[in-house]
Amino acid sequence: MTAPLLQSYVAGRWYSAPNEGTPIADAVTGETVARISSTGLDVPAMLDHARTVGGPALRELTFHQRAGLLKQLGLRLMAGKDAFYALSRRTGATDRDNAVDIDGGFGTVLSYASKGRRELPDDTVVLDGAVEPLGRGGTFVGQHLYTPLRGVAVQINAFNFPVWGFLEKLAPAFLAGVPTIVKPASQTAYLTEAVVREIIESGLLPEGSLQLLAGSASGLLDGLAGQDLVFFTGSAATARKLRSHPAVVANSVRFNAEADSLNCSVLGPDATPDTPEFDLFVEQLVTEMTVKAGQKCTAIRRAFVPRDLIDDVVEATRERLAKVVVGAPGAEGVRMGALASLDQREEVLRSLKALRGVAELVVGDPEHFEVVGADRDRGAFLPPMLLRCDDLAAAEPHDVEAFGPVSTVLPYDGVAQAVELAARGQGSLVGSVVTHDREFAREFVLGAAHAHGRILVLDRDDAAENTGHGSPLPVLVHGGPGRAGGGEELGGIRGVLHHMQRTAVQASPDQLTAISGRWVAGAERHDDGVHPFRKSLAELRIGDSVTAGPRTVTLEDIEHFAAFTGDTFYAHMDEAAAAANPLFGGRVAHGYLLVSFAAGLFVDPAPGPVLANYGVDNLRFLTPVKPGEELTVTLTAKQISPRGGADHGEVRWDAVLVNAEGKPVATYDVLTMVAKTWPPASTPS
């Protein structure tokens, strides 16, 4: 039976090329899994569809609405993961590998769904930083804000993570409101196509927010403009070629590269064979050599070991690697599958040959090894191979990457040399240091951080919870300097903001309030005689305000508060000592007493739409208050954030406490949960 031709999803329909296409081989059996071709595909139509259909549809949704769709999508994909596991085995991946790629991809979608709901407003704009005063009179202010770019995010992915690789880019782009075109690597594109097909068939995402290009990307970059973005994962050489594309250069297209790098792991001198750290180092090295058959851009390529421990590390690694069974994914006992293709195997062997010119192969033999459940010659199999290089002047271990189950052990003498050797990788996605010596960890991390995007410090204390050297996390930055591409992905909400334009807006407080949706000091306040705490979200408006007071602070208040709370700091209780303090010049009230008094002034005590006070942000005590002074507080609705399916939302209030002279005593934000309607619709009559 003829292998199926993969389809592209273009401008709202599935497209099949008119020719037979190029065969894609099963990494385990060598049989043809599928064929791939983009002949005749209308690339300009894809770009236009993304910009004119997908972009507007996404921008109509708030961050919370987009996050809600991501959550539904992640749950749907996770529920059907078994079918993707079965297909993924044909890429050479074991179920352990699939947990990293498939579960990792779906989990990233769910992580961004959660962060979008928790850390972004129920709005289409993100405010960045505090309002900046630009004039003495307070009538001219500035604010940075982020809005979605009006283009398309083009992602060009590597073969090693056909699921996680596109979802970790799609999730932040979608949350930002930017449509995506996915171009997977041909070797494993059939798995990407299967997941994209499931996403399209779910109907959850707005049309145009996701398209798939299966086959050659010829012409894809030609039509890019200044609002578009490119996210590339692959070799440094290809990244340089794409980055210099005329359209990318001429239009200042945002280009992010995540390239393969010569990542390292360092064993601390304290980690002798009788310590937990020694075992953790060896276990991590073996894991990074064998997961995905070493085909990870974050895998450990260089293992730096104290000179007097190198024999111990080699022997311990040999013992562990001897237990690794290579073969067909799913076969009994198999822990490591095949590389993605025969071509990839040949590429690894060429790099291995270059490394063997300066290093000794101490574990593994590419000519003689056993394969379980498959034909060694038809599948893209290799054994895990460890090299040892005692020549620290050799360039190859720091220049040549064998993108497979290959690592090199090198000695070092002292932390300074470990840092120097780590930096010889010319920029890495990730490094790790395995030590229980805090001073060694500090010196290495601060010395090597400039050359790494992420550093894992592993010891007995975090071993049980650590996620591993080679596992990028949605909440942390993924990327690295120099050879690693100089780019940055993920990093929580940072990954979303990469798809948005940061703009400085200069205006009056009233104009800025209207534009930003957040009340700005100096803008108009509204007091219609109804206490704002009596208003539900449906009734409350930005700028609604109440002023309450005055209240006189007495010496008896201060002493009672001190006795009641136990806060008897001398500035509140010892007149002579307080008078000697140049900041106070006498006894002063507790700051928290003043905030408590402010609450007593502005709170409306009867049951109403304000359901709970759940926090205070940005509290600052500005002017000392002495016994006998009067206080007045003004509370203003600053920001209103409804919550999707909930019957309540968050209201952020601006609170300013002033003395009789009008000088601010304290400023802060009060956070409350407020009902959407009052009385609630569910309240029994």
XYZ file of C-alpha atoms in Angstrom:
685
model
C 0.000 0.000 0.000
C 1.297 3.465 -0.933
C 2.330 5.572 2.038
C 0.075 8.599 2.562
C 1.071 12.054 1.359
C 1.176 14.524 4.210
C -1.115 17.513 3.843
C -0.555 21.154 4.662
C -3.270 23.260 6.286
C -3.506 26.404 4.187
C -6.016 29.261 4.395
C -8.728 27.194 6.011
C -8.367 23.943 4.030
C -6.151 20.891 3.813
C -3.895 20.903 0.786
C -2.319 17.904 -1.000
C 0.551 18.421 -3.429
C -0.010 17.134 -6.988
C 3.152 14.993 -7.013
C 4.184 11.844 -5.131
C 6.544 13.700 -2.817
C 9.633 12.517 -0.966
C 9.405 9.367 1.177
C 9.933 9.596 4.944
C 11.422 6.450 6.460
C 10.471 4.750 9.710
C 13.537 5.293 11.917
C 13.260 1.733 13.280
C 12.353 -0.425 10.259
C 13.345 1.718 7.289
C 9.855 1.363 5.811
C 8.204 4.412 4.289
C 5.864 6.017 6.826
C 4.633 8.884 4.678
C 5.550 11.102 1.768
C 5.969 14.850 1.888
C 5.747 17.676 -0.644
C 4.761 21.337 -0.709
C 4.719 21.599 -4.495
C 2.087 24.070 -5.646
C 1.390 25.367 -2.152
C 0.273 29.011 -2.113
C 2.633 30.514 0.483
C 1.459 34.116 -0.014
C -2.094 32.935 0.685
C -0.943 31.463 4.008
C 0.640 34.738 5.076
C -2.358 36.760 3.959
C -4.807 34.417 5.700
C -2.862 34.677 8.941
C -2.745 38.467 8.812
C -6.284 39.164 7.625
C -8.259 36.324 9.224
C -6.276 34.794 12.072
C -4.836 37.993 13.532
C -8.101 39.971 13.745
C -9.936 36.976 15.226
C -7.309 36.527 17.919
C -7.112 40.206 18.766
C -10.847 40.301 19.436
C -10.263 37.945 22.361
C -8.835 38.969 25.712
C -5.860 37.212 27.254
C -8.193 35.296 29.552
C -10.330 34.122 26.656
C -7.264 32.948 24.744
C -5.992 31.234 27.885
C -9.339 29.460 28.263
C -9.060 28.080 24.717
C -5.501 26.901 25.381
C -6.678 25.060 28.469
C -9.430 23.279 26.555
C -6.963 22.402 23.810
C -4.318 21.089 26.198
C -6.820 18.860 27.985
C -8.156 17.487 24.699
C -4.680 16.703 23.385
C -3.616 15.089 26.658
C -6.686 12.834 26.595
C -5.719 11.475 23.160
C -1.976 11.146 23.707
C -1.876 7.341 23.340
C -2.415 7.584 19.582
C 0.426 10.071 19.299
C 2.668 7.818 21.394
C 2.102 4.964 18.952
C 2.939 7.102 15.942
C 5.935 8.660 17.649
C 7.596 5.262 18.082
C 8.172 5.296 14.333
C 10.464 8.306 14.844
C 12.658 6.071 17.019
C 11.281 7.457 20.280
C 10.683 5.304 23.342
C 7.809 6.025 25.706
C 10.305 7.775 27.984
C 11.177 10.015 25.034
C 7.501 10.544 24.264
C 6.851 11.758 27.775
C 9.381 14.518 27.135
C 8.115 15.455 23.667
C 4.384 14.753 23.717
C 3.469 15.205 27.375
C 5.959 18.070 27.538
C 4.288 19.804 24.609
C 0.770 19.389 25.930
C 1.919 20.404 29.410
C 3.453 23.592 28.010
C 0.103 24.526 26.476
C -1.582 24.012 29.843
C 1.141 25.953 31.644
C 0.616 28.979 29.401
C -3.135 28.679 29.835
C -2.652 28.886 33.600
C -0.162 31.755 33.485
C -2.384 33.692 31.094
C -5.268 33.561 33.557
C -3.127 34.320 36.613
C -0.624 36.865 35.328
C -2.281 38.688 32.443
C -5.328 40.968 32.607
C -8.710 40.152 31.134
C -7.864 42.675 28.447
C -6.005 42.966 25.150
C -3.191 45.211 26.371
C -0.403 44.641 28.918
C 0.843 47.574 30.985
C 4.565 47.527 31.667
C 6.009 49.124 34.764
C 4.904 52.144 36.727
C 3.549 55.406 35.378
C 6.419 57.833 34.866
C 5.871 61.516 35.810
C 7.129 63.705 32.956
C 6.296 67.132 34.335
C 6.356 68.873 37.697
C 2.670 69.700 37.735
C 1.483 66.108 37.254
C -0.386 66.869 34.014
C 2.046 65.013 31.720
C 2.873 61.358 32.350
C 4.173 58.318 30.497
C 3.446 54.591 30.481
C 4.869 51.647 28.560
C 2.370 49.176 27.185
C 2.398 46.060 25.020
C 0.016 45.359 22.119
C 0.027 42.363 19.718
C 2.045 42.618 16.532
C -0.160 42.658 13.416
C 1.783 39.955 11.591
C 2.387 36.215 11.711
C 4.760 34.081 13.763
C 6.580 31.717 11.400
C 8.204 28.793 13.177
C 10.754 26.549 11.472
C 11.428 23.528 13.646
C 13.981 20.744 14.068
C 13.285 17.022 13.722
C 14.017 15.997 17.299
C 10.888 17.351 19.028
C 8.032 17.210 16.507
C 5.374 17.942 19.165
C 6.940 20.029 21.937
C 8.974 21.955 19.379
C 5.925 23.550 17.770
C 3.649 23.759 20.800
C 6.194 25.600 22.950
C 6.209 28.292 20.262
C 2.486 28.195 19.461
C 1.244 28.646 23.044
C 2.882 32.035 23.803
C 2.158 33.338 20.275
C -1.516 32.396 20.569
C -1.761 33.918 24.045
C -0.222 37.127 22.676
C -2.819 37.281 19.897
C -0.479 36.471 16.980
C -1.302 33.717 14.420
C 1.233 30.986 13.647
C 2.514 29.097 10.615
C 4.251 25.838 11.553
C 6.994 24.432 9.311
C 8.172 21.089 10.773
C 11.330 19.214 9.783
C 10.481 16.624 7.152
C 11.940 13.578 8.958
C 9.269 13.641 11.676
C 6.623 15.872 10.076
C 4.022 13.091 10.105
C 3.779 13.348 13.894
C 3.463 17.134 13.785
C 0.776 16.835 11.100
C -1.198 14.389 13.259
C -1.225 16.769 16.233
C -2.063 19.811 14.084
C -4.910 17.849 12.496
C -6.321 17.085 15.917
C -6.090 20.769 16.851
C -7.863 21.885 13.669
C -10.570 19.248 14.033
C -11.210 20.332 17.607
C -12.537 23.656 16.310
C -11.254 25.337 19.462
C -8.889 27.835 17.865
C -10.124 30.704 15.687
C -9.640 30.064 11.977
C -6.345 31.394 10.704
C -4.594 31.236 14.075
C -2.750 28.037 13.073
C -1.559 26.811 9.668
C 0.801 23.984 8.691
C 3.381 23.872 5.921
C 4.478 20.273 5.294
C 7.447 20.171 2.952
C 9.901 22.714 1.622
C 9.725 26.216 3.087
C 10.778 27.753 -0.235
C 9.341 31.258 -0.544
C 8.092 31.399 3.034
C 10.513 34.103 4.144
C 10.200 36.096 0.913
C 6.860 37.567 1.936
C 7.721 38.562 5.486
C 7.232 42.141 6.631
C 8.081 44.249 9.646
C 5.244 42.976 11.828
C 6.169 39.309 11.319
C 8.377 37.077 13.455
C 10.542 34.038 12.767
C 11.281 31.419 15.423
C 13.893 28.927 14.267
C 15.215 25.776 15.927
C 18.067 23.869 14.297
C 21.693 24.184 13.361
C 23.717 27.358 13.823
C 24.642 27.287 10.124
C 21.015 27.258 8.999
C 20.186 29.975 11.517
C 22.848 32.224 9.990
C 21.473 31.589 6.512
C 17.882 32.374 7.472
C 18.816 35.379 9.592
C 20.519 36.952 6.570
C 17.539 36.439 4.234
C 16.935 39.699 2.308
C 13.347 40.111 3.552
C 14.362 39.475 7.155
C 17.164 42.030 6.936
C 15.325 44.673 4.892
C 12.174 44.602 7.026
C 13.824 44.169 10.439
C 11.823 41.001 10.981
C 12.144 39.774 14.548
C 14.266 36.631 14.293
C 14.772 34.223 17.182
C 17.221 31.337 16.840
C 17.582 28.399 19.195
C 20.561 26.419 17.883
C 22.301 23.235 18.940
C 25.024 23.925 21.470
C 27.866 22.138 23.223
C 26.284 22.098 26.659
C 28.314 21.012 29.647
C 27.953 19.501 33.082
C 30.547 20.062 35.829
C 31.231 17.726 38.737
C 32.314 19.614 41.847
C 35.570 18.616 43.553
C 33.609 17.718 46.691
C 31.588 15.094 44.785
C 33.734 12.050 45.418
C 32.420 8.522 44.688
C 31.050 8.184 48.227
C 28.712 11.201 47.879
C 25.174 11.466 46.490
C 26.389 14.160 44.080
C 28.733 11.733 42.313
C 25.844 9.355 41.609
C 23.635 12.252 40.511
C 26.274 13.441 38.047
C 26.711 10.028 36.445
C 22.980 9.360 36.367
C 22.334 12.722 34.704
C 25.085 12.160 32.137
C 23.685 8.754 31.174
C 20.164 10.172 30.953
C 21.214 13.002 28.665
C 23.132 10.591 26.426
C 20.197 8.205 25.999
C 16.921 10.186 26.110
C 15.846 10.828 22.506
C 19.047 8.871 21.603
C 20.975 12.002 22.561
C 19.161 14.087 19.925
C 18.478 17.031 22.200
C 19.744 20.551 21.737
C 20.170 20.627 25.522
C 22.030 17.302 25.890
C 25.343 17.134 27.765
C 28.123 17.075 25.168
C 30.993 17.924 27.530
C 31.364 16.490 31.033
C 33.998 18.321 33.085
C 35.396 16.301 35.990
C 38.117 17.028 38.594
C 41.294 15.439 37.253
C 41.642 13.008 40.148
C 38.056 11.748 39.664
C 38.008 11.161 35.917
C 38.782 7.429 36.110
C 36.008 6.954 38.659
C 33.499 8.825 36.488
C 34.395 6.876 33.356
C 34.051 3.548 35.135
C 30.769 4.444 36.826
C 29.344 5.708 33.530
C 30.485 2.537 31.777
C 28.628 0.411 34.318
C 25.402 2.367 33.851
C 25.589 2.500 30.061
C 26.130 -1.274 29.963
C 22.565 -1.641 31.283
C 21.058 0.480 28.477
C 19.248 -1.727 25.971
C 19.093 -0.303 22.437
C 16.289 -1.339 20.117
C 12.786 -0.889 18.811
C 10.638 1.337 21.035
C 8.193 -0.851 22.902
C 10.339 -3.972 22.723
C 11.081 -5.728 25.987
C 13.659 -3.911 28.073
C 14.508 -1.243 25.488
C 15.619 2.055 27.038
C 17.036 3.801 23.972
C 15.520 3.870 20.494
C 16.821 4.860 17.103
C 18.013 8.171 15.760
C 15.507 9.990 13.583
C 16.958 8.838 10.249
C 19.839 7.034 8.572
C 21.128 10.391 7.392
C 21.218 11.576 10.985
C 23.142 8.464 11.987
C 25.727 9.155 9.310
C 26.040 12.753 10.477
C 26.730 11.565 14.026
C 29.363 9.106 12.793
C 31.142 11.846 10.849
C 31.265 14.044 13.945
C 32.369 11.085 16.043
C 35.276 10.511 13.670
C 36.426 14.104 14.153
C 36.228 13.760 17.931
C 38.137 10.493 17.923
C 41.048 12.327 16.363
C 41.740 13.912 19.777
C 39.801 11.713 22.202
C 39.652 8.046 23.124
C 36.373 6.162 22.753
C 36.098 4.506 26.164
C 32.488 3.272 26.111
C 30.480 1.984 23.133
C 31.415 0.771 19.664
C 29.474 1.976 16.593
C 30.481 -1.155 14.679
C 29.603 -3.794 17.266
C 26.472 -3.468 19.407
C 23.218 -5.334 19.916
C 19.770 -4.133 18.885
C 16.618 -5.675 20.364
C 13.471 -6.122 18.294
C 14.765 -4.579 15.062
C 17.286 -4.918 12.256
C 20.389 -2.916 13.197
C 21.243 -2.178 9.576
C 17.777 -1.062 8.470
C 17.092 1.152 11.475
C 18.994 4.293 12.470
C 20.561 2.770 15.558
C 23.713 3.649 17.441
C 24.902 2.685 20.925
C 25.616 5.310 23.590
C 29.275 6.329 23.262
C 31.522 8.086 25.760
C 34.838 9.647 24.832
C 37.686 10.780 27.049
C 39.905 13.722 26.117
C 42.844 14.560 28.376
C 44.240 17.147 25.984
C 42.695 20.422 27.130
C 44.307 22.250 24.227
C 42.237 20.232 21.736
C 39.563 22.327 20.027
C 37.286 19.559 18.749
C 35.384 18.753 21.989
C 34.402 22.432 22.166
C 33.717 22.866 18.445
C 32.299 19.588 17.100
C 28.864 18.369 18.136
C 27.827 14.787 17.503
C 24.036 15.212 17.659
C 23.324 11.799 19.091
C 24.222 9.531 22.045
C 27.744 10.918 22.354
C 29.479 12.807 25.184
C 33.084 13.599 26.024
C 34.625 13.568 29.502
C 37.389 16.130 30.138
C 39.437 16.899 33.266
C 39.792 20.273 34.966
C 41.871 21.754 37.772
C 40.065 24.347 39.886
C 36.903 26.366 39.460
C 38.528 29.008 37.260
C 39.512 26.401 34.697
C 36.034 24.827 34.843
C 34.555 28.223 33.999
C 37.048 28.746 31.168
C 36.332 25.320 29.663
C 32.571 25.834 29.896
C 32.884 29.128 28.012
C 34.870 27.470 25.227
C 31.568 26.105 23.965
C 31.007 29.647 22.613
C 27.547 29.932 24.123
C 25.258 27.218 25.420
C 21.587 26.652 26.048
C 22.215 25.033 29.415
C 24.967 24.048 31.793
C 24.835 22.200 35.076
C 27.042 21.941 38.116
C 26.687 19.005 40.487
C 28.067 19.917 43.889
C 27.107 20.327 47.523
C 29.812 22.958 47.998
C 27.988 26.302 48.038
C 31.093 28.386 47.431
C 32.109 26.291 44.415
C 28.550 26.551 43.065
C 28.531 30.324 43.476
C 31.904 30.804 41.803
C 31.031 28.569 38.876
C 27.539 29.966 38.284
C 28.601 33.610 38.460
C 31.645 32.902 36.337
C 29.845 30.879 33.645
C 26.420 32.559 33.572
C 27.434 34.928 30.753
C 27.834 31.942 28.431
C 24.629 30.088 29.304
C 20.900 30.593 29.001
C 20.167 28.356 31.993
C 22.249 26.711 34.720
C 21.094 23.818 36.900
C 22.732 23.454 40.305
C 22.134 19.872 41.367
C 22.794 18.348 44.767
C 21.239 16.057 47.342
C 18.857 18.779 48.515
C 17.019 19.344 45.213
C 17.615 15.928 43.646
C 14.115 14.594 44.326
C 12.365 17.526 42.668
C 14.853 18.602 40.012
C 13.564 18.389 36.441
C 16.907 17.541 34.876
C 19.695 19.211 32.947
C 18.040 18.903 29.555
C 14.429 19.805 30.303
C 13.361 23.336 29.299
C 10.497 24.563 31.466
C 7.670 26.870 30.338
C 8.297 29.246 33.230
C 12.044 29.622 32.612
C 13.997 31.087 29.722
C 14.988 28.681 26.940
C 17.793 29.938 24.732
C 21.379 30.988 25.025
C 24.067 33.345 23.738
C 26.544 32.909 20.906
C 26.558 29.502 19.292
C 23.237 28.688 20.986
C 21.574 31.287 18.752
C 21.393 34.382 20.912
C 17.632 33.990 21.218
C 15.079 33.463 23.937
C 11.867 31.446 24.110
C 9.461 30.539 26.908
C 10.297 32.228 30.233
C 6.666 32.468 31.272
C 4.988 35.711 30.253
C 8.293 36.921 28.773
C 7.615 34.465 25.936
C 4.261 36.135 25.295
C 5.742 39.633 25.255
C 8.241 38.626 22.556
C 5.238 38.651 20.184
C 4.112 42.130 21.187
C 5.244 45.696 20.588
C 6.351 47.735 23.588
C 5.217 51.316 23.107
C 5.766 54.371 25.291
C 2.590 56.462 25.569
C 2.864 60.094 26.726
C -0.346 61.842 27.702
C -2.327 63.579 30.409
C -3.460 61.425 33.338
C -7.055 61.408 32.053
C -6.020 60.397 28.533
C -3.672 57.725 29.815
C -6.395 56.353 32.075
C -8.739 56.074 29.097
C -6.101 54.429 26.904
C -4.681 52.005 29.433
C -7.833 51.033 31.282
C -6.076 51.705 34.599
C -6.635 54.818 36.709
C -3.581 57.080 36.856
C -2.828 59.445 39.717
C -3.900 62.933 38.714
C -6.803 61.688 36.602
C -10.400 62.562 37.370
C -12.070 60.843 40.312
C -15.810 60.228 40.531
C -17.795 60.490 43.763
C -21.515 60.133 43.050
C -22.459 59.758 46.702
C -22.616 55.961 46.528
C -19.796 54.234 48.358
C -17.760 52.249 45.780
C -17.947 49.182 48.060
C -21.730 49.162 47.438
C -21.166 48.688 43.683
C -20.888 45.370 41.871
C -18.535 44.921 38.909
C -21.477 45.688 36.648
C -21.859 49.096 38.309
C -18.310 50.045 39.288
C -16.272 52.301 36.993
C -12.589 53.168 36.840
C -12.073 56.341 38.896
C -14.981 55.752 41.304
C -13.716 57.115 44.595
C -14.411 57.838 48.239
C -12.591 60.126 50.674
C -12.915 59.403 54.399
C -11.639 60.983 57.590
C -10.133 62.728 59.325
C -9.042 60.585 62.258
C -6.651 61.804 64.914
C -3.823 59.487 65.962
C -3.325 59.594 69.739
C -0.501 58.462 71.998
C -2.948 56.023 73.560
C -3.578 54.495 70.092
C 0.148 53.960 69.580
C 0.708 52.395 72.996
C -2.353 50.173 72.717
C -1.228 48.939 69.270
C 2.253 48.231 70.632
C 0.897 46.270 73.577
C -1.656 44.411 71.472
C 0.746 43.387 68.681
C 4.002 43.141 70.594
C 5.674 45.676 68.280
C 7.453 47.818 70.867
C 10.154 49.200 68.570
C 11.807 52.179 70.267
C 10.565 54.701 67.677
C 7.035 54.078 68.938
C 7.674 53.682 72.676
C 10.858 55.512 73.754
C 10.606 59.298 73.406
C 14.286 59.997 74.062
C 15.551 57.342 71.676
C 13.021 58.340 69.020
C 14.029 61.991 69.346
C 17.639 61.023 68.665
C 16.609 59.316 65.416
C 17.170 61.862 62.604
C 14.320 60.382 60.594
C 11.681 60.835 63.304
C 12.650 63.431 65.942
C 10.211 61.931 68.402
C 7.754 59.085 68.886
C 5.803 58.086 65.771
C 2.883 55.814 64.942
C 3.376 52.307 63.585
C 2.963 52.164 59.817
C 0.617 49.207 60.079
C -1.475 51.082 62.631
C -1.973 53.827 60.038
C -2.981 51.314 57.344
C -5.415 49.735 59.805
C -6.903 53.134 60.596
C -7.238 53.819 56.855
C -9.215 50.603 56.409
C -11.450 51.600 59.282
C -12.143 54.886 57.502
C -12.911 53.619 53.987
C -14.519 50.226 54.629
C -18.288 49.998 54.300
C -19.100 47.380 56.958
C -22.442 46.004 55.740
C -22.614 42.861 53.551
C -22.277 43.831 49.893
C -20.559 43.087 46.599
C -17.039 43.313 48.089
C -16.488 39.688 49.027
C -12.925 39.716 50.320
C -9.778 41.766 50.751
C -6.967 39.467 49.653
C -3.869 41.604 49.603
C -1.945 44.846 49.528
C 0.631 45.733 46.871
C 3.286 48.431 46.654
C 2.919 49.637 50.242
C 5.185 52.563 51.065
C 5.341 54.662 54.250
C 6.339 58.156 53.174
C 5.919 60.589 56.079
C 6.184 59.829 59.829
C 3.020 60.479 61.826
C 3.273 61.783 65.379
C 0.643 61.724 68.121
C -2.035 64.354 67.576
C -1.889 64.371 63.764
C -5.010 63.907 61.627
C -5.280 61.418 58.752
C -7.550 61.308 55.707
C -7.692 58.508 53.124
C -8.829 58.508 49.510
C -9.681 55.190 47.832
C -10.096 55.037 44.040
C -11.031 52.160 41.747
C -7.808 51.706 39.783
C -8.269 48.548 37.726
C -11.234 46.210 37.208
C -10.531 42.632 36.086
C -13.521 40.301 35.640
C -12.748 36.591 35.750
C -14.047 34.466 32.883
C -16.494 31.887 34.219
C -16.452 33.092 37.813
C -19.194 35.169 39.443
C -16.643 37.657 40.732
C -13.575 39.577 39.640
C -10.624 41.514 40.982
C -10.652 45.222 41.728
C -7.418 47.048 42.419
C -7.900 50.217 44.464
C -5.484 53.119 44.754
C -5.160 54.139 48.407
C -3.544 57.388 49.506
C -3.324 58.323 53.195
C -2.465 61.998 53.875
C -1.901 64.165 56.935
C -3.572 67.489 57.687
C -1.044 69.293 55.467
C -1.963 67.068 52.521
C 1.380 65.249 52.534
C 1.142 61.538 51.657
C 1.722 59.379 54.699
C 1.277 56.050 52.960
C 0.418 54.869 49.441
C -0.567 51.364 48.373
C -2.913 49.245 46.282
C -5.751 47.335 47.932
C -6.880 44.132 46.187
C -10.445 42.934 46.599
C -12.724 40.316 45.137
C -16.007 41.877 44.023
C -19.197 40.177 42.870
C -20.201 40.703 39.241
C -23.771 41.437 40.305
C -25.396 42.233 43.649
C -27.306 40.616 45.088
C -25.877 37.475 43.414
C -28.173 35.796 40.927
C -27.879 32.554 42.903
C -29.061 34.098 46.173
C -32.351 32.447 47.285
C -35.332 34.785 47.438
